[in-house]
């Protein structure tokens, strides 16, 4: 088995909105969505804050063949994704442009799409949730 590092994002009450947004903008496919109320064993008192039943405990999306895991988490307040980015490899320039432009409609371009020294084609964008995306065509095998 190969080890895999996967991003796991916490949306602090906006996870359902994020799922819908990524489905619309990136063509994400829902793999699984579990709410706190769906836990087979109820946690002991005080473990989960009140009002969490309808919040998303765990979700997984497939985006261009990559898995993105997400949750509402148990914290409140604004999301904070300032010190991280999601890197996504896609097959061609068309996919980079489509995804970067879709996310930029409600977000902000960080680096316009184009050729770089590390990728034949790359674009950087921050989406409406503050998640930074680095979308690229990978270097061909040498």
Short mmCIF file of N, CA, C and O in Angstrom, two decimals:
data_model
loop_
_atom_site.label_atom_id
_atom_site.label_comp_id
_atom_site.label_asym_id
_atom_site.label_seq_id
_atom_site.Cartn_x
_atom_site.Cartn_y
_atom_site.Cartn_z
N UNK A 1 0.83 -1.18 0.00
CA UNK A 1 0.00 0.00 0.00
C UNK A 1 0.88 1.25 0.00
O UNK A 1 1.83 1.35 0.76
N UNK A 2 0.56 2.22 -0.85
CA UNK A 2 1.25 3.49 -0.87
C UNK A 2 0.58 4.45 0.10
O UNK A 2 -0.63 4.50 0.20
N UNK A 3 1.40 5.20 0.81
CA UNK A 3 0.86 6.23 1.69
C UNK A 3 0.41 7.42 0.86
O UNK A 3 1.00 7.73 -0.17
N UNK A 4 -0.64 8.07 1.32
CA UNK A 4 -1.19 9.23 0.61
C UNK A 4 -1.45 10.33 1.64
O UNK A 4 -2.01 10.06 2.70
N UNK A 5 -1.05 11.55 1.32
CA UNK A 5 -1.40 12.70 2.14
C UNK A 5 -2.61 13.35 1.49
O UNK A 5 -2.62 13.60 0.28
N UNK A 6 -3.66 13.57 2.28
CA UNK A 6 -4.88 14.16 1.74
C UNK A 6 -5.25 15.40 2.53
O UNK A 6 -5.21 15.38 3.77
N UNK A 7 -5.66 16.45 1.83
CA UNK A 7 -6.13 17.64 2.56
C UNK A 7 -7.45 17.33 3.26
O UNK A 7 -8.27 16.58 2.76
N UNK A 8 -7.61 17.91 4.46
CA UNK A 8 -8.85 17.78 5.22
C UNK A 8 -9.18 19.19 5.70
O UNK A 8 -8.49 19.73 6.57
N UNK A 9 -10.21 19.78 5.13
CA UNK A 9 -10.56 21.16 5.40
C UNK A 9 -11.75 21.25 6.35
O UNK A 9 -12.71 20.50 6.22
N UNK A 10 -11.69 22.21 7.28
CA UNK A 10 -12.77 22.43 8.25
C UNK A 10 -13.42 23.77 7.94
O UNK A 10 -12.78 24.81 8.01
N UNK A 11 -14.72 23.74 7.64
CA UNK A 11 -15.45 24.91 7.16
C UNK A 11 -16.30 25.60 8.21
O UNK A 11 -17.04 26.52 7.90
N UNK A 12 -16.25 25.17 9.45
CA UNK A 12 -16.91 25.84 10.58
C UNK A 12 -18.35 26.23 10.30
O UNK A 12 -18.74 27.39 10.41
N UNK A 13 -19.14 25.24 9.89
CA UNK A 13 -20.57 25.47 9.67
C UNK A 13 -20.94 25.75 8.23
O UNK A 13 -22.12 25.90 7.92
N UNK A 14 -19.96 25.81 7.31
CA UNK A 14 -20.25 26.12 5.91
C UNK A 14 -19.91 24.94 4.99
O UNK A 14 -19.79 25.11 3.78
N UNK A 15 -19.78 23.74 5.54
CA UNK A 15 -19.35 22.59 4.74
C UNK A 15 -20.37 22.23 3.65
O UNK A 15 -19.99 21.96 2.51
N UNK A 16 -21.65 22.23 3.97
CA UNK A 16 -22.68 21.91 2.96
C UNK A 16 -22.61 22.93 1.82
O UNK A 16 -22.71 22.56 0.64
N UNK A 17 -22.42 24.19 2.16
CA UNK A 17 -22.27 25.23 1.15
C UNK A 17 -21.03 24.99 0.30
O UNK A 17 -21.06 25.14 -0.93
N UNK A 18 -19.94 24.59 0.94
CA UNK A 18 -18.69 24.31 0.21
C UNK A 18 -18.87 23.13 -0.74
O UNK A 18 -18.40 23.17 -1.88
N UNK A 19 -19.54 22.09 -0.29
CA UNK A 19 -19.78 20.92 -1.14
C UNK A 19 -20.56 21.34 -2.39
O UNK A 19 -20.17 21.02 -3.52
N UNK A 20 -21.64 22.05 -2.19
CA UNK A 20 -22.46 22.51 -3.32
C UNK A 20 -21.64 23.40 -4.26
O UNK A 20 -21.72 23.27 -5.48
N UNK A 21 -20.84 24.29 -3.69
CA UNK A 21 -20.01 25.20 -4.48
C UNK A 21 -18.98 24.44 -5.31
O UNK A 21 -18.80 24.71 -6.51
N UNK A 22 -18.29 23.47 -4.71
CA UNK A 22 -17.28 22.71 -5.45
C UNK A 22 -17.91 21.79 -6.48
O UNK A 22 -17.31 21.52 -7.53
N UNK A 23 -19.11 21.32 -6.23
CA UNK A 23 -19.82 20.54 -7.25
C UNK A 23 -20.11 21.42 -8.46
O UNK A 23 -19.92 21.02 -9.60
N UNK A 24 -20.58 22.64 -8.20
CA UNK A 24 -20.95 23.56 -9.27
C UNK A 24 -19.72 24.10 -10.01
O UNK A 24 -19.70 24.12 -11.23
N UNK A 25 -18.71 24.52 -9.28
CA UNK A 25 -17.57 25.19 -9.91
C UNK A 25 -16.51 24.24 -10.45
O UNK A 25 -15.88 24.53 -11.46
N UNK A 26 -16.29 23.11 -9.77
CA UNK A 26 -15.21 22.21 -10.16
C UNK A 26 -15.69 20.86 -10.67
O UNK A 26 -14.87 20.01 -11.02
N UNK A 27 -16.99 20.64 -10.69
CA UNK A 27 -17.50 19.34 -11.12
C UNK A 27 -17.23 18.24 -10.11
O UNK A 27 -17.16 17.06 -10.47
N UNK A 28 -17.07 18.60 -8.84
CA UNK A 28 -16.80 17.62 -7.79
C UNK A 28 -17.94 16.62 -7.68
O UNK A 28 -19.11 16.96 -7.87
N UNK A 29 -17.57 15.40 -7.36
CA UNK A 29 -18.55 14.33 -7.13
C UNK A 29 -18.53 13.97 -5.65
O UNK A 29 -17.46 13.76 -5.07
N UNK A 30 -19.70 13.90 -5.07
CA UNK A 30 -19.84 13.55 -3.66
C UNK A 30 -19.55 12.07 -3.48
O UNK A 30 -20.15 11.23 -4.14
N UNK A 31 -18.60 11.74 -2.59
CA UNK A 31 -18.28 10.36 -2.28
C UNK A 31 -19.04 9.92 -1.04
O UNK A 31 -19.68 8.88 -1.02
N UNK A 32 -18.99 10.75 0.00
CA UNK A 32 -19.68 10.44 1.25
C UNK A 32 -19.95 11.74 2.00
O UNK A 32 -19.15 12.67 1.95
N UNK A 33 -21.09 11.78 2.69
CA UNK A 33 -21.41 12.88 3.60
C UNK A 33 -22.06 12.26 4.83
O UNK A 33 -23.05 11.55 4.71
N UNK A 34 -21.48 12.53 5.99
CA UNK A 34 -22.03 12.04 7.25
C UNK A 34 -22.23 13.22 8.19
O UNK A 34 -21.33 14.04 8.36
N UNK A 35 -23.41 13.28 8.79
CA UNK A 35 -23.72 14.34 9.75
C UNK A 35 -23.45 13.83 11.17
O UNK A 35 -23.41 12.63 11.40
N UNK A 36 -23.28 14.75 12.09
CA UNK A 36 -23.05 14.36 13.48
C UNK A 36 -24.19 13.48 13.99
O UNK A 36 -23.97 12.54 14.75
N UNK A 37 -25.43 13.75 13.56
CA UNK A 37 -26.57 12.95 14.02
C UNK A 37 -26.53 11.52 13.51
O UNK A 37 -27.23 10.66 14.01
N UNK A 38 -25.67 11.24 12.51
CA UNK A 38 -25.58 9.91 11.92
C UNK A 38 -24.63 8.98 12.67
O UNK A 38 -24.50 7.80 12.31
N UNK A 39 -23.96 9.47 13.72
CA UNK A 39 -23.03 8.62 14.46
C UNK A 39 -23.80 7.45 15.06
O UNK A 39 -24.83 7.66 15.72
N UNK A 40 -23.33 6.22 14.87
CA UNK A 40 -24.06 5.07 15.41
C UNK A 40 -24.08 5.04 16.94
O UNK A 40 -25.04 4.60 17.53
N UNK A 41 -23.02 5.51 17.55
CA UNK A 41 -22.98 5.59 19.01
C UNK A 41 -22.94 7.06 19.41
O UNK A 41 -22.08 7.81 18.94
N UNK A 42 -23.87 7.45 20.22
CA UNK A 42 -23.94 8.85 20.65
C UNK A 42 -22.76 9.14 21.58
O UNK A 42 -22.46 8.35 22.48
N UNK A 43 -22.08 10.27 21.38
CA UNK A 43 -20.94 10.61 22.24
C UNK A 43 -21.40 10.96 23.65
O UNK A 43 -22.55 11.31 23.87
N UNK A 44 -20.49 10.84 24.58
CA UNK A 44 -20.83 11.18 25.97
C UNK A 44 -21.13 12.67 26.07
O UNK A 44 -20.67 13.48 25.26
N UNK A 45 -21.90 13.02 27.07
CA UNK A 45 -22.33 14.41 27.27
C UNK A 45 -21.12 15.33 27.33
O UNK A 45 -20.10 15.01 27.94
N UNK A 46 -21.24 16.48 26.65
CA UNK A 46 -20.18 17.46 26.65
C UNK A 46 -19.10 17.26 25.61
O UNK A 46 -18.22 18.09 25.44
N UNK A 47 -19.13 16.11 24.92
CA UNK A 47 -18.12 15.83 23.90
C UNK A 47 -18.36 16.64 22.63
O UNK A 47 -17.43 17.18 22.04
N UNK A 48 -19.62 16.70 22.20
CA UNK A 48 -20.00 17.44 21.01
C UNK A 48 -20.88 18.61 21.45
O UNK A 48 -21.86 18.41 22.17
N UNK A 49 -20.55 19.83 21.03
CA UNK A 49 -21.36 20.98 21.43
C UNK A 49 -22.81 20.84 20.99
O UNK A 49 -23.10 20.18 19.98
N UNK A 50 -23.76 21.45 21.69
CA UNK A 50 -25.17 21.39 21.31
C UNK A 50 -25.38 22.02 19.93
O UNK A 50 -24.63 22.90 19.51
N UNK A 51 -26.40 21.56 19.22
CA UNK A 51 -26.75 22.12 17.92
C UNK A 51 -25.92 21.60 16.76
O UNK A 51 -25.94 22.17 15.67
N UNK A 52 -25.20 20.51 16.96
CA UNK A 52 -24.31 19.99 15.93
C UNK A 52 -24.95 18.93 15.05
O UNK A 52 -24.37 18.54 14.04
N UNK A 53 -26.14 18.44 15.40
CA UNK A 53 -26.73 17.30 14.70
C UNK A 53 -26.74 17.44 13.18
O UNK A 53 -26.41 16.49 12.47
N UNK A 54 -27.12 18.59 12.66
CA UNK A 54 -27.24 18.75 11.21
C UNK A 54 -25.95 19.21 10.54
O UNK A 54 -25.89 19.33 9.32
N UNK A 55 -24.92 19.46 11.34
CA UNK A 55 -23.64 19.85 10.74
C UNK A 55 -22.93 18.62 10.20
O UNK A 55 -23.16 17.49 10.63
N UNK A 56 -22.06 18.84 9.23
CA UNK A 56 -21.36 17.73 8.58
C UNK A 56 -20.14 17.33 9.40
O UNK A 56 -19.25 18.14 9.64
N UNK A 57 -20.14 16.07 9.82
CA UNK A 57 -19.05 15.52 10.60
C UNK A 57 -17.90 15.14 9.67
O UNK A 57 -16.73 15.37 9.97
N UNK A 58 -18.23 14.54 8.52
CA UNK A 58 -17.20 14.11 7.56
C UNK A 58 -17.81 14.06 6.17
O UNK A 58 -18.94 13.61 5.99
N UNK A 59 -17.05 14.55 5.21
CA UNK A 59 -17.45 14.44 3.81
C UNK A 59 -16.20 14.21 2.97
O UNK A 59 -15.09 14.58 3.36
N UNK A 60 -16.42 13.61 1.83
CA UNK A 60 -15.34 13.38 0.89
C UNK A 60 -15.86 13.68 -0.51
O UNK A 60 -16.94 13.23 -0.88
N UNK A 61 -15.08 14.46 -1.26
CA UNK A 61 -15.41 14.78 -2.65
C UNK A 61 -14.32 14.26 -3.55
O UNK A 61 -13.15 14.23 -3.17
N UNK A 62 -14.70 13.87 -4.75
CA UNK A 62 -13.74 13.53 -5.79
C UNK A 62 -13.70 14.71 -6.76
O UNK A 62 -14.71 15.07 -7.35
N UNK A 63 -12.52 15.31 -6.89
CA UNK A 63 -12.32 16.44 -7.79
C UNK A 63 -11.23 16.06 -8.76
O UNK A 63 -10.06 15.91 -8.37
N UNK A 64 -11.59 15.85 -10.01
CA UNK A 64 -10.63 15.50 -11.07
C UNK A 64 -9.79 14.28 -10.67
O UNK A 64 -8.60 14.22 -10.94
N UNK A 65 -10.40 13.33 -9.99
CA UNK A 65 -9.72 12.11 -9.59
C UNK A 65 -9.00 12.20 -8.26
O UNK A 65 -8.45 11.20 -7.78
N UNK A 66 -8.98 13.36 -7.62
CA UNK A 66 -8.34 13.54 -6.32
C UNK A 66 -9.41 13.60 -5.24
O UNK A 66 -10.52 14.07 -5.47
N UNK A 67 -9.06 13.14 -4.03
CA UNK A 67 -10.01 13.15 -2.92
C UNK A 67 -9.74 14.35 -2.02
O UNK A 67 -8.61 14.60 -1.61
N UNK A 68 -10.80 15.09 -1.74
CA UNK A 68 -10.74 16.21 -0.80
C UNK A 68 -11.70 15.88 0.33
O UNK A 68 -12.89 15.67 0.11
N UNK A 69 -11.15 15.81 1.56
CA UNK A 69 -11.99 15.53 2.71
C UNK A 69 -12.30 16.84 3.42
O UNK A 69 -11.50 17.78 3.40
N UNK A 70 -13.48 16.89 4.03
CA UNK A 70 -13.93 18.13 4.65
C UNK A 70 -14.94 17.86 5.75
O UNK A 70 -15.51 16.78 5.82
N UNK A 71 -15.15 18.89 6.58
CA UNK A 71 -16.06 18.78 7.70
C UNK A 71 -16.46 20.19 8.13
O UNK A 71 -15.79 21.17 7.79
N UNK A 72 -17.53 20.28 8.90
CA UNK A 72 -17.84 21.53 9.57
C UNK A 72 -16.91 21.70 10.77
O UNK A 72 -16.64 22.81 11.20
N UNK A 73 -16.45 20.58 11.32
CA UNK A 73 -15.66 20.63 12.53
C UNK A 73 -16.53 21.00 13.71
O UNK A 73 -17.75 21.05 13.61
N UNK A 74 -15.91 21.27 14.84
CA UNK A 74 -16.69 21.63 16.03
C UNK A 74 -16.37 23.03 16.52
O UNK A 74 -16.78 23.42 17.60
N UNK A 75 -15.63 23.80 15.71
CA UNK A 75 -15.31 25.18 16.07
C UNK A 75 -16.27 26.13 15.39
O UNK A 75 -16.82 25.82 14.33
N UNK A 76 -16.43 27.29 15.96
CA UNK A 76 -17.25 28.33 15.38
C UNK A 76 -16.35 29.47 14.93
O UNK A 76 -15.15 29.48 15.22
N UNK A 77 -16.91 30.41 14.22
CA UNK A 77 -16.14 31.57 13.78
C UNK A 77 -15.75 31.46 12.32
O UNK A 77 -16.09 30.50 11.64
N UNK A 78 -15.02 32.46 11.84
CA UNK A 78 -14.66 32.47 10.43
C UNK A 78 -13.65 31.37 10.11
O UNK A 78 -12.88 30.94 10.97
N UNK A 79 -13.67 30.93 8.86
CA UNK A 79 -12.68 29.94 8.42
C UNK A 79 -11.33 30.63 8.31
O UNK A 79 -11.24 31.83 8.12
N UNK A 80 -10.27 29.85 8.43
CA UNK A 80 -8.91 30.39 8.35
C UNK A 80 -8.05 29.39 7.59
O UNK A 80 -7.59 28.41 8.16
N UNK A 81 -7.87 29.65 6.30
CA UNK A 81 -7.05 28.79 5.46
C UNK A 81 -5.80 29.52 4.99
O UNK A 81 -5.18 29.15 4.01
N UNK A 82 -5.41 30.59 5.69
CA UNK A 82 -4.33 31.46 5.24
C UNK A 82 -2.96 30.82 5.15
O UNK A 82 -2.10 31.33 4.45
N UNK A 83 -2.71 29.73 5.83
CA UNK A 83 -1.37 29.16 5.84
C UNK A 83 -1.29 27.84 5.10
O UNK A 83 -0.40 27.04 5.33
N UNK A 84 -2.23 27.60 4.18
CA UNK A 84 -2.20 26.34 3.44
C UNK A 84 -2.81 26.54 2.06
O UNK A 84 -3.46 27.55 1.81
N UNK A 85 -2.57 25.57 1.17
CA UNK A 85 -3.18 25.58 -0.17
C UNK A 85 -3.46 24.15 -0.58
O UNK A 85 -2.79 23.22 -0.12
N UNK A 86 -4.45 23.98 -1.43
CA UNK A 86 -4.75 22.69 -2.03
C UNK A 86 -4.11 22.68 -3.41
O UNK A 86 -4.35 23.58 -4.21
N UNK A 87 -3.27 21.70 -3.66
CA UNK A 87 -2.62 21.56 -4.96
C UNK A 87 -3.34 20.46 -5.73
O UNK A 87 -3.52 19.36 -5.22
N UNK A 88 -3.75 20.77 -6.96
CA UNK A 88 -4.52 19.83 -7.76
C UNK A 88 -3.89 19.71 -9.14
O UNK A 88 -3.73 20.70 -9.84
N UNK A 89 -3.51 18.50 -9.52
CA UNK A 89 -2.98 18.23 -10.85
C UNK A 89 -4.12 17.80 -11.76
O UNK A 89 -4.92 16.94 -11.39
N UNK A 90 -4.18 18.41 -12.93
CA UNK A 90 -5.21 18.11 -13.92
C UNK A 90 -4.53 17.79 -15.25
O UNK A 90 -3.35 18.12 -15.44
N UNK A 91 -5.24 17.18 -16.20
CA UNK A 91 -4.58 16.67 -17.40
C UNK A 91 -4.14 17.71 -18.43
O UNK A 91 -3.22 17.45 -19.20
N UNK A 92 -4.79 18.89 -18.45
CA UNK A 92 -4.46 19.82 -19.54
C UNK A 92 -4.76 21.27 -19.18
O UNK A 92 -5.38 21.55 -18.16
N UNK A 93 -4.30 22.18 -20.06
CA UNK A 93 -4.47 23.62 -19.85
C UNK A 93 -5.94 24.01 -19.76
O UNK A 93 -6.30 24.89 -18.98
N UNK A 94 -6.77 23.37 -20.55
CA UNK A 94 -8.20 23.69 -20.56
C UNK A 94 -8.80 23.48 -19.17
O UNK A 94 -9.58 24.30 -18.68
N UNK A 95 -8.41 22.37 -18.51
CA UNK A 95 -8.92 22.09 -17.17
C UNK A 95 -8.41 23.12 -16.17
O UNK A 95 -9.17 23.58 -15.30
N UNK A 96 -7.14 23.52 -16.28
CA UNK A 96 -6.60 24.55 -15.39
C UNK A 96 -7.41 25.83 -15.54
O UNK A 96 -7.90 26.40 -14.57
N UNK A 97 -7.55 26.30 -16.78
CA UNK A 97 -8.27 27.55 -17.03
C UNK A 97 -9.72 27.48 -16.54
O UNK A 97 -10.21 28.41 -15.90
N UNK A 98 -10.39 26.37 -16.82
CA UNK A 98 -11.79 26.22 -16.42
C UNK A 98 -11.93 26.31 -14.91
O UNK A 98 -12.78 27.04 -14.38
N UNK A 99 -11.09 25.58 -14.17
CA UNK A 99 -11.20 25.55 -12.72
C UNK A 99 -10.77 26.87 -12.08
O UNK A 99 -11.44 27.37 -11.17
N UNK A 100 -9.67 27.43 -12.53
CA UNK A 100 -9.19 28.70 -11.98
C UNK A 100 -10.24 29.79 -12.22
O UNK A 100 -10.60 30.54 -11.31
N UNK A 101 -10.76 29.88 -13.44
CA UNK A 101 -11.75 30.91 -13.76
C UNK A 101 -13.04 30.71 -12.98
O UNK A 101 -13.66 31.68 -12.53
N UNK A 102 -13.47 29.46 -12.79
CA UNK A 102 -14.69 29.19 -12.03
C UNK A 102 -14.54 29.62 -10.57
O UNK A 102 -15.43 30.26 -10.00
N UNK A 103 -13.40 29.30 -9.96
CA UNK A 103 -13.17 29.68 -8.56
C UNK A 103 -12.96 31.18 -8.42
O UNK A 103 -13.31 31.78 -7.40
N UNK A 104 -12.40 31.82 -9.44
CA UNK A 104 -12.11 33.26 -9.39
C UNK A 104 -13.38 34.11 -9.46
O UNK A 104 -13.36 35.26 -9.02
N UNK A 105 -14.47 33.55 -9.97
CA UNK A 105 -15.72 34.33 -10.06
C UNK A 105 -16.15 34.86 -8.70
O UNK A 105 -16.66 35.97 -8.59
N UNK A 106 -15.98 34.04 -7.66
CA UNK A 106 -16.33 34.45 -6.30
C UNK A 106 -15.09 34.61 -5.43
O UNK A 106 -15.21 34.82 -4.22
N UNK A 107 -13.92 34.46 -6.03
CA UNK A 107 -12.67 34.53 -5.28
C UNK A 107 -11.71 35.54 -5.89
O UNK A 107 -12.14 36.58 -6.40
N UNK A 108 -10.42 35.18 -5.89
CA UNK A 108 -9.41 36.12 -6.38
C UNK A 108 -8.24 35.35 -6.99
O UNK A 108 -7.71 34.42 -6.37
N UNK A 109 -7.84 35.76 -8.19
CA UNK A 109 -6.67 35.17 -8.84
C UNK A 109 -5.43 35.54 -8.03
O UNK A 109 -5.21 36.72 -7.72
N UNK A 110 -4.63 34.56 -7.70
CA UNK A 110 -3.36 34.80 -7.02
C UNK A 110 -2.20 34.81 -8.01
O UNK A 110 -1.26 35.57 -7.86
N UNK A 111 -2.29 33.94 -9.02
CA UNK A 111 -1.29 33.88 -10.09
C UNK A 111 -2.02 33.50 -11.37
O UNK A 111 -2.61 32.42 -11.44
N UNK A 112 -2.02 34.39 -12.36
CA UNK A 112 -2.72 34.06 -13.61
C UNK A 112 -2.17 32.77 -14.23
O UNK A 112 -0.98 32.46 -14.09
N UNK A 113 -3.01 32.03 -14.90
CA UNK A 113 -2.61 30.77 -15.52
C UNK A 113 -1.57 31.01 -16.60
O UNK A 113 -1.67 31.96 -17.37
N UNK A 114 -0.59 30.12 -16.62
CA UNK A 114 0.44 30.20 -17.64
C UNK A 114 1.57 29.22 -17.37
O UNK A 114 1.55 28.49 -16.38
N UNK A 115 2.54 29.21 -18.26
CA UNK A 115 3.70 28.33 -18.14
C UNK A 115 4.60 28.83 -17.02
O UNK A 115 4.76 30.03 -16.83
N UNK A 116 5.16 27.90 -16.25
CA UNK A 116 6.10 28.25 -15.19
C UNK A 116 7.31 27.33 -15.31
O UNK A 116 7.31 26.37 -16.09
N UNK A 117 8.33 27.59 -14.52
CA UNK A 117 9.50 26.72 -14.53
C UNK A 117 9.21 25.35 -13.90
O UNK A 117 9.91 24.39 -14.14
N UNK A 118 8.14 25.26 -13.11
CA UNK A 118 7.82 24.00 -12.43
C UNK A 118 6.62 23.27 -13.02
O UNK A 118 6.33 22.15 -12.61
N UNK A 119 5.94 23.89 -13.96
CA UNK A 119 4.75 23.26 -14.55
C UNK A 119 4.55 23.78 -15.97
O UNK A 119 4.73 24.97 -16.22
N UNK A 120 4.15 22.90 -16.88
CA UNK A 120 3.82 23.38 -18.22
C UNK A 120 2.69 24.39 -18.22
O UNK A 120 2.60 25.23 -19.12
N UNK A 121 1.81 24.33 -17.20
CA UNK A 121 0.70 25.27 -17.11
C UNK A 121 0.19 25.26 -15.68
O UNK A 121 -0.10 24.20 -15.11
N UNK A 122 0.06 26.43 -15.07
CA UNK A 122 -0.26 26.56 -13.65
C UNK A 122 -1.10 27.81 -13.43
O UNK A 122 -0.90 28.83 -14.09
N UNK A 123 -2.04 27.73 -12.49
CA UNK A 123 -2.80 28.90 -12.07
C UNK A 123 -3.07 28.83 -10.58
O UNK A 123 -3.28 27.74 -10.03
N UNK A 124 -3.05 29.99 -9.93
CA UNK A 124 -3.32 30.05 -8.50
C UNK A 124 -4.51 30.95 -8.23
O UNK A 124 -4.64 32.03 -8.81
N UNK A 125 -5.39 30.51 -7.33
CA UNK A 125 -6.61 31.25 -7.04
C UNK A 125 -7.02 30.99 -5.60
O UNK A 125 -6.76 29.92 -5.06
N UNK A 126 -7.63 31.99 -4.97
CA UNK A 126 -8.24 31.81 -3.65
C UNK A 126 -9.75 31.85 -3.85
O UNK A 126 -10.27 32.77 -4.49
N UNK A 127 -10.45 30.83 -3.34
CA UNK A 127 -11.90 30.76 -3.56
C UNK A 127 -12.66 31.60 -2.53
O UNK A 127 -12.07 32.26 -1.68
N UNK A 128 -13.97 31.56 -2.61
CA UNK A 128 -14.81 32.41 -1.75
C UNK A 128 -14.74 32.04 -0.27
O UNK A 128 -15.13 32.83 0.57
N UNK A 129 -14.22 30.86 0.04
CA UNK A 129 -14.07 30.43 1.43
C UNK A 129 -12.70 30.81 2.00
O UNK A 129 -12.42 30.59 3.16
N UNK A 130 -11.82 31.32 1.12
CA UNK A 130 -10.45 31.63 1.53
C UNK A 130 -9.48 30.49 1.32
O UNK A 130 -8.33 30.57 1.73
N UNK A 131 -9.92 29.40 0.67
CA UNK A 131 -9.04 28.28 0.36
C UNK A 131 -8.21 28.64 -0.87
O UNK A 131 -8.76 29.02 -1.90
N UNK A 132 -6.89 28.52 -0.76
CA UNK A 132 -6.01 28.74 -1.89
C UNK A 132 -5.87 27.45 -2.69
O UNK A 132 -5.67 26.39 -2.11
N UNK A 133 -5.98 27.57 -4.01
CA UNK A 133 -5.87 26.43 -4.92
C UNK A 133 -4.70 26.67 -5.86
O UNK A 133 -4.56 27.74 -6.43
N UNK A 134 -3.85 25.67 -6.00
CA UNK A 134 -2.77 25.67 -6.98
C UNK A 134 -3.13 24.57 -7.98
O UNK A 134 -3.03 23.38 -7.66
N UNK A 135 -3.57 24.98 -9.15
CA UNK A 135 -4.07 24.01 -10.14
C UNK A 135 -3.07 23.97 -11.28
O UNK A 135 -2.72 25.00 -11.85
N UNK A 136 -2.61 22.76 -11.61
CA UNK A 136 -1.52 22.64 -12.58
C UNK A 136 -1.56 21.38 -13.40
O UNK A 136 -2.16 20.40 -13.03
N UNK A 137 -0.89 21.50 -14.56
CA UNK A 137 -0.58 20.34 -15.37
C UNK A 137 0.79 19.86 -14.87
O UNK A 137 1.74 20.66 -14.82
N UNK A 138 0.93 18.59 -14.48
CA UNK A 138 2.22 18.13 -13.96
C UNK A 138 3.28 18.07 -15.06
O UNK A 138 2.95 17.94 -16.25
N UNK A 139 4.54 18.15 -14.63
CA UNK A 139 5.65 18.00 -15.57
C UNK A 139 5.60 16.59 -16.15
O UNK A 139 5.32 15.63 -15.44
N UNK A 140 5.86 16.47 -17.47
CA UNK A 140 5.91 15.12 -18.03
C UNK A 140 7.12 14.39 -17.47
O UNK A 140 8.12 15.01 -17.09
N UNK A 141 6.99 13.07 -17.38
CA UNK A 141 8.12 12.25 -16.89
C UNK A 141 9.31 12.44 -17.81
O UNK A 141 9.17 12.42 -19.02
N UNK A 142 10.47 12.61 -17.21
CA UNK A 142 11.69 12.82 -18.02
C UNK A 142 12.23 11.52 -18.53
O UNK A 142 12.03 10.48 -18.05
#
